[in-house]
Each structure stands twice: as structure tokens, then as C-alpha cells.
Amino acid sequence: MSEARLIYEKRGNQAHIRFSNPAAHNALTSAMWHDLRDAARDIAADPSIRVAVFRGVGGKAFISGTDISKFADYETGQQGVDYERDIDECMGAVDAIPCTTIAVVEGWAVGGGINISSACDFRIATRDARFGSPIGRTIGNCLSAASLARIGGAVGVQRAKRMVLLGEMLTAEELCASGFLLRIVEREALDAEAEALAVRAAENAPLTTRATKEMLRRMTFGALPDVEDLIGEVYGSADFRQGVADFLARTKKVPEWTGR
């Protein structure tokens, strides 16, 4: 199973989405992002689905980030604005899923991984799970307002700052203590724990779940500012182009940022 793809299945009143790109620790390609959007919309349109479970394949990563190879061709800030709009559309579809959503995290949940897990209602993880978005130490791009609101709302603003401004990867133990993780589960018990949580969630009154989730979604995203000028400035910068070049060259060093 080497092909990058999203696997979407329905089993009774449950939907299961698995991220499969093992050669890149389940990094999301553009096609996988768009398949995620379409799967989320399909779940939202199916009233028989009461719970949706998200998981990476292979046991080493939930999602390790996004395939950024196309960033090497970016020449203008508008391309970055368009990219973030696209990601916001995909993530917005996940936010709008009306049933309970559960992220089952093994290993790395980075970039798109922290974004998608933050969009879920509940998260369980293995003890070795790590969460972060170290973009300021890698390619030098930025997040959209919706992504910041989503992640900051889930992990807390100060922890979100540590992830982005310091490039820290936060441990499962810390995020369990903070409430971001529902619980830490040993690997041999993970399947059973995920299934038990899904069954319990599916027993809830669907209209109660739907209304509660929609209220919280509106509270989180109802008054976001227009930040496309900031996104365009970052994606149009020389720093961004250098960061992408260094990352794709696998230099494994923090770029020498110039602020231009």
C-alpha cells in the first residue's frame, strides 16, 4: 500500500476515514485533501451516520503534514492565498460534519494532522503521539485565521503559540492533562477503545449532537477577520521561497530568515 490515498468506508452507523501515504508518514497530497472534503460532505448528507472516525495507517503517524512539493512553483502571494482558501474549504467540510467525530492518533500529528485532529470532537492517542505545527522553523509559511481559531480553540492559545512560534512538538501526556486528549491508550488496546468510544457516541440523540456541534462551530468561526493580506505577504516572501527550497533539499537546518 504505497499509493497516497484517502480510504473512506461506512460500517453501519459509523464512517471511517483513514489517511494512507506511508512512504511520507501519511502526509496529505492535494488529492487526499480534496477526497477528505468530499468524504466529509458525504457524511454530512447521510443521516444514518452517527459517528466518524479518523485515523492514519501504519501505526507511525496520524498525519505528518502536507505534501509541499508544489510550493516550489509558487511565485506570488496570491498563490498562497488561494492555497489557504482551498485548505479552509476542506477543513470547513470537516468542521460541518453534524455527527460526533473522533481522531485516533498514533505517532505524529503535524501540520494538517494537528488541524484535523483539532477539528474532531474527541481525540485518543498512543503514549508516543506528538502534536505540532513547526512552520516557523521549516518552510516559513503561515496559517489561515480559521486554522488558528480551530487549533487555538482546541489546544489553548498559549500551546498553539508554542507550536507555531517556538516550533515545539507537544507530548500526549501534556495534552491529555490539558483536556485536548480524551485519554492516552496503550497500542494493544487502541482498537477496542476507539470502537467503544464510537459506539457510545453513536448512542447520543442525533439532533442534540447536531445542534450542539453547529452552535460551537458558529461560536468559533462566526466573526473571523479578513487576513488575506497577511497570508499574501508571507507566501510572497523571499523567506518562504528559501524555506521551501531548503526543506525540499532536506538540509535539516533552520533557514536563515531575512524578514523579506
Coordinates of C-alpha atoms in Angstrom, one line a residue:
M1 CA 0.0 0.0 0.0
S2 CA 2.4 2.7 -1.2
E3 CA 0.0 4.9 -3.2
A4 CA -1.1 8.1 -1.4
R5 CA -4.8 7.9 -0.9
L6 CA -7.7 8.5 1.5
I7 CA -9.7 5.4 2.4
Y8 CA -13.4 6.1 3.2
E9 CA -15.7 3.4 4.4
K10 CA -19.1 3.2 6.0
R11 CA -19.9 0.4 8.6
G12 CA -23.4 0.5 9.9
N13 CA -23.9 3.9 11.6
Q14 CA -20.1 4.6 11.6
A15 CA -17.9 6.3 8.9
H16 CA -14.2 5.6 8.9
I17 CA -11.6 7.8 7.2
R18 CA -8.0 6.6 7.0
F19 CA -5.1 8.6 5.8
S20 CA -2.7 6.4 3.8
N21 CA 0.6 7.7 2.5
P22 CA 3.1 5.5 4.4
A23 CA 6.1 6.5 2.4
A24 CA 5.7 10.0 3.7
H25 CA 4.2 9.2 7.1
N26 CA 0.7 9.9 5.8
A27 CA 1.5 13.5 4.6
L28 CA -1.6 14.8 2.7
T29 CA -1.4 15.3 -1.0
S30 CA -3.8 17.8 -2.7
A31 CA -5.9 14.8 -3.9
M32 CA -6.1 13.5 -0.3
W33 CA -7.3 16.9 0.9
H34 CA -10.0 17.1 -1.7
D35 CA -11.1 13.5 -1.0
L36 CA -11.3 14.4 2.7
R37 CA -13.6 17.3 1.8
D38 CA -15.8 15.1 -0.4
A39 CA -16.0 12.4 2.3
A40 CA -16.9 14.9 5.0
R41 CA -19.7 16.3 2.8
D42 CA -21.0 12.7 2.1
I43 CA -21.0 12.0 5.9
A44 CA -22.9 15.2 6.5
A45 CA -25.5 14.3 3.9
D46 CA -26.1 10.8 5.3
P47 CA -28.4 10.9 8.4
S48 CA -27.7 7.2 9.1
I49 CA -24.1 8.0 10.1
R50 CA -23.9 8.8 13.8
V51 CA -20.1 8.9 14.3
A52 CA -17.0 9.4 12.1
V53 CA -13.5 8.1 13.0
F54 CA -10.3 9.5 11.5
R55 CA -7.0 7.5 11.7
G56 CA -3.7 7.2 9.9
V57 CA -2.4 3.8 8.6
G58 CA 0.8 2.1 9.6
G59 CA 0.9 3.0 13.3
K60 CA 3.7 5.6 12.9
A61 CA 1.7 8.7 12.2
F62 CA -1.8 10.2 12.1
I63 CA -0.7 12.8 9.5
S64 CA 2.8 14.2 9.3
G65 CA 1.9 17.3 7.4
T66 CA 1.1 18.2 3.8
D67 CA 3.0 17.4 0.6
I68 CA 4.5 20.9 -0.1
S69 CA 6.3 20.0 -3.3
K70 CA 4.0 22.3 -5.3
F71 CA 5.2 25.2 -3.2
A72 CA 8.4 25.2 -5.2
D73 CA 6.5 26.6 -8.1
Y74 CA 4.9 29.5 -6.1
E75 CA 5.9 32.9 -7.3
T76 CA 3.2 35.2 -5.9
G77 CA 1.5 35.7 -2.6
Q78 CA -1.9 35.2 -4.3
Q79 CA -1.0 31.6 -4.8
G80 CA -0.6 31.2 -1.1
V81 CA -3.9 32.9 -0.5
D82 CA -5.6 30.5 -3.0
Y83 CA -3.9 27.6 -1.2
E84 CA -5.1 28.6 2.2
R85 CA -8.6 29.2 0.8
D86 CA -8.6 25.6 -0.5
I87 CA -7.4 24.2 2.8
D88 CA -10.1 26.2 4.6
E89 CA -12.7 24.8 2.3
C90 CA -11.6 21.2 3.0
M91 CA -11.3 21.8 6.8
G92 CA -14.7 23.6 6.8
A93 CA -16.3 20.5 5.5
V94 CA -14.8 18.6 8.4
D95 CA -16.0 21.2 10.9
A96 CA -19.5 21.0 9.4
I97 CA -19.9 17.2 10.0
P98 CA -23.0 17.0 12.1
C99 CA -22.2 13.7 13.9
T100 CA -19.6 13.1 16.5
T101 CA -16.0 12.9 15.2
I102 CA -13.1 11.0 16.7
A103 CA -9.4 11.2 15.9
V104 CA -7.3 8.1 16.7
V105 CA -3.7 9.3 16.8
E106 CA -0.6 7.1 16.7
G107 CA 2.7 8.9 16.4
W108 CA 3.0 12.2 14.6
A109 CA 0.1 14.7 14.2
V110 CA 1.8 17.6 12.5
G111 CA 0.5 20.5 10.3
G112 CA -2.6 19.1 8.7
G113 CA -2.5 16.4 11.4
I114 CA -3.0 18.9 14.3
N115 CA -5.5 20.8 12.2
I116 CA -7.7 17.8 11.5
S117 CA -7.4 16.3 15.0
S118 CA -8.3 19.7 16.4
A119 CA -11.5 19.7 14.3
C120 CA -12.6 16.4 15.8
D121 CA -14.8 16.4 18.9
F122 CA -12.7 13.8 20.7
R123 CA -9.1 12.5 20.4
I124 CA -7.4 9.4 21.8
A125 CA -3.8 8.8 21.3
T126 CA -0.9 6.5 22.0
R127 CA 1.7 7.5 24.5
D128 CA 4.3 8.3 21.9
A129 CA 2.0 10.7 20.0
R130 CA 3.4 14.2 19.3
F131 CA 1.4 17.2 18.1
G132 CA 2.7 20.4 16.5
S133 CA 2.9 22.9 13.6
P134 CA 6.6 24.0 13.4
I135 CA 6.2 26.0 10.2
G136 CA 8.3 28.9 11.5
R137 CA 11.3 26.5 11.6
T138 CA 10.7 24.7 8.3
I139 CA 9.2 26.5 5.3
G140 CA 8.2 29.8 6.8
N141 CA 4.5 30.0 5.7
C142 CA 1.6 30.8 7.9
L143 CA -1.9 29.5 8.9
S144 CA -5.2 30.9 8.0
A145 CA -7.4 32.6 10.6
A146 CA -9.8 29.6 10.6
S147 CA -6.9 27.2 11.2
L148 CA -5.6 29.4 14.1
A149 CA -9.0 29.6 15.6
R150 CA -9.5 25.9 15.3
I151 CA -6.2 24.8 16.7
G152 CA -6.1 27.6 19.4
G153 CA -9.6 26.7 20.5
A154 CA -8.7 23.1 20.9
V155 CA -5.3 23.2 22.5
G156 CA -5.4 26.7 24.0
V157 CA -3.8 29.8 22.7
Q158 CA -0.6 29.5 24.6
R159 CA 0.0 26.0 23.5
A160 CA -0.8 27.0 19.9
K161 CA 1.8 29.7 20.2
R162 CA 4.4 27.2 21.5
M163 CA 3.7 25.0 18.5
V164 CA 4.0 27.8 15.9
L165 CA 6.2 30.5 17.4
L166 CA 8.7 28.1 19.1
G167 CA 8.2 25.1 16.9
E168 CA 7.6 22.8 19.9
M169 CA 6.1 19.3 19.5
L170 CA 3.8 18.8 22.4
T171 CA 3.5 15.4 24.1
A172 CA 0.5 13.2 24.6
E173 CA 0.9 13.4 28.3
E174 CA 0.7 17.2 28.4
L175 CA -2.2 17.4 26.0
C176 CA -4.1 14.7 28.0
A177 CA -3.6 16.8 31.2
S178 CA -4.9 19.9 29.3
G179 CA -8.0 18.1 28.1
F180 CA -7.2 18.2 24.4
L181 CA -6.9 14.4 24.5
L182 CA -9.7 12.4 26.0
R183 CA -7.3 9.8 27.1
I184 CA -4.0 8.0 26.3
V185 CA -4.4 4.4 25.3
E186 CA -1.8 1.6 25.0
R187 CA -1.4 0.4 21.5
E188 CA -2.7 -3.1 22.1
A189 CA -5.9 -1.6 23.5
L190 CA -6.4 1.2 20.9
D191 CA -8.7 -0.6 18.5
A192 CA -11.1 -1.6 21.3
E193 CA -11.0 1.8 22.9
A194 CA -11.8 3.5 19.6
E195 CA -14.7 1.2 18.9
A196 CA -16.1 1.6 22.5
L197 CA -15.9 5.4 22.2
A198 CA -17.6 5.3 18.7
V199 CA -20.4 3.1 19.9
R200 CA -21.1 5.4 22.9
A201 CA -21.1 8.5 20.7
A202 CA -23.4 6.9 18.2
E203 CA -26.0 6.3 21.0
N204 CA -26.4 10.0 21.6
A205 CA -29.6 11.8 20.3
P206 CA -28.5 12.9 16.8
L207 CA -30.4 16.2 16.9
T208 CA -28.7 17.0 20.2
T209 CA -25.4 16.3 18.7
R210 CA -26.1 18.2 15.5
A211 CA -27.4 21.3 17.3
T212 CA -24.5 21.4 19.8
K213 CA -21.9 21.0 17.2
E214 CA -23.4 23.7 15.0
M215 CA -23.6 26.1 17.9
L216 CA -19.9 25.5 18.7
R217 CA -18.9 25.9 15.1
R218 CA -20.7 29.2 14.8
M219 CA -19.1 30.4 18.0
T220 CA -15.6 29.5 16.8
F221 CA -15.8 30.8 13.2
G222 CA -18.6 33.3 13.1
A223 CA -16.6 36.5 13.3
L224 CA -13.2 35.7 11.8
P225 CA -11.2 38.7 10.4
D226 CA -10.0 39.0 6.8
V227 CA -6.3 38.2 6.9
E228 CA -5.6 37.5 3.3
D229 CA -3.2 40.5 3.1
L230 CA -1.1 38.9 5.8
I231 CA -1.2 35.5 4.1
G232 CA -0.2 37.0 0.8
E233 CA 2.7 38.9 2.3
V234 CA 4.1 35.6 3.9
Y235 CA 3.6 33.4 0.8
G236 CA 5.0 36.1 -1.5
S237 CA 8.2 36.5 0.5
A238 CA 11.8 35.5 -0.3
D239 CA 11.9 33.8 3.1
F240 CA 9.1 31.5 2.1
R241 CA 10.8 30.6 -1.2
Q242 CA 14.1 29.9 0.6
G243 CA 12.3 27.8 3.3
V244 CA 10.6 25.7 0.7
A245 CA 13.9 25.2 -1.2
D246 CA 15.8 24.2 1.9
F247 CA 13.0 21.8 3.1
L248 CA 12.7 20.1 -0.3
A249 CA 16.5 19.8 -0.4
R250 CA 16.4 18.1 3.0
T251 CA 19.0 20.3 4.5
K252 CA 17.6 19.7 8.0
K253 CA 18.5 23.2 9.2
V254 CA 16.5 26.2 10.2
P255 CA 16.7 28.6 7.2
E256 CA 18.5 32.0 7.7
W257 CA 15.4 34.2 7.7
T258 CA 15.7 37.7 6.5
G259 CA 12.2 39.0 7.1
R260 CA 11.8 39.8 3.4

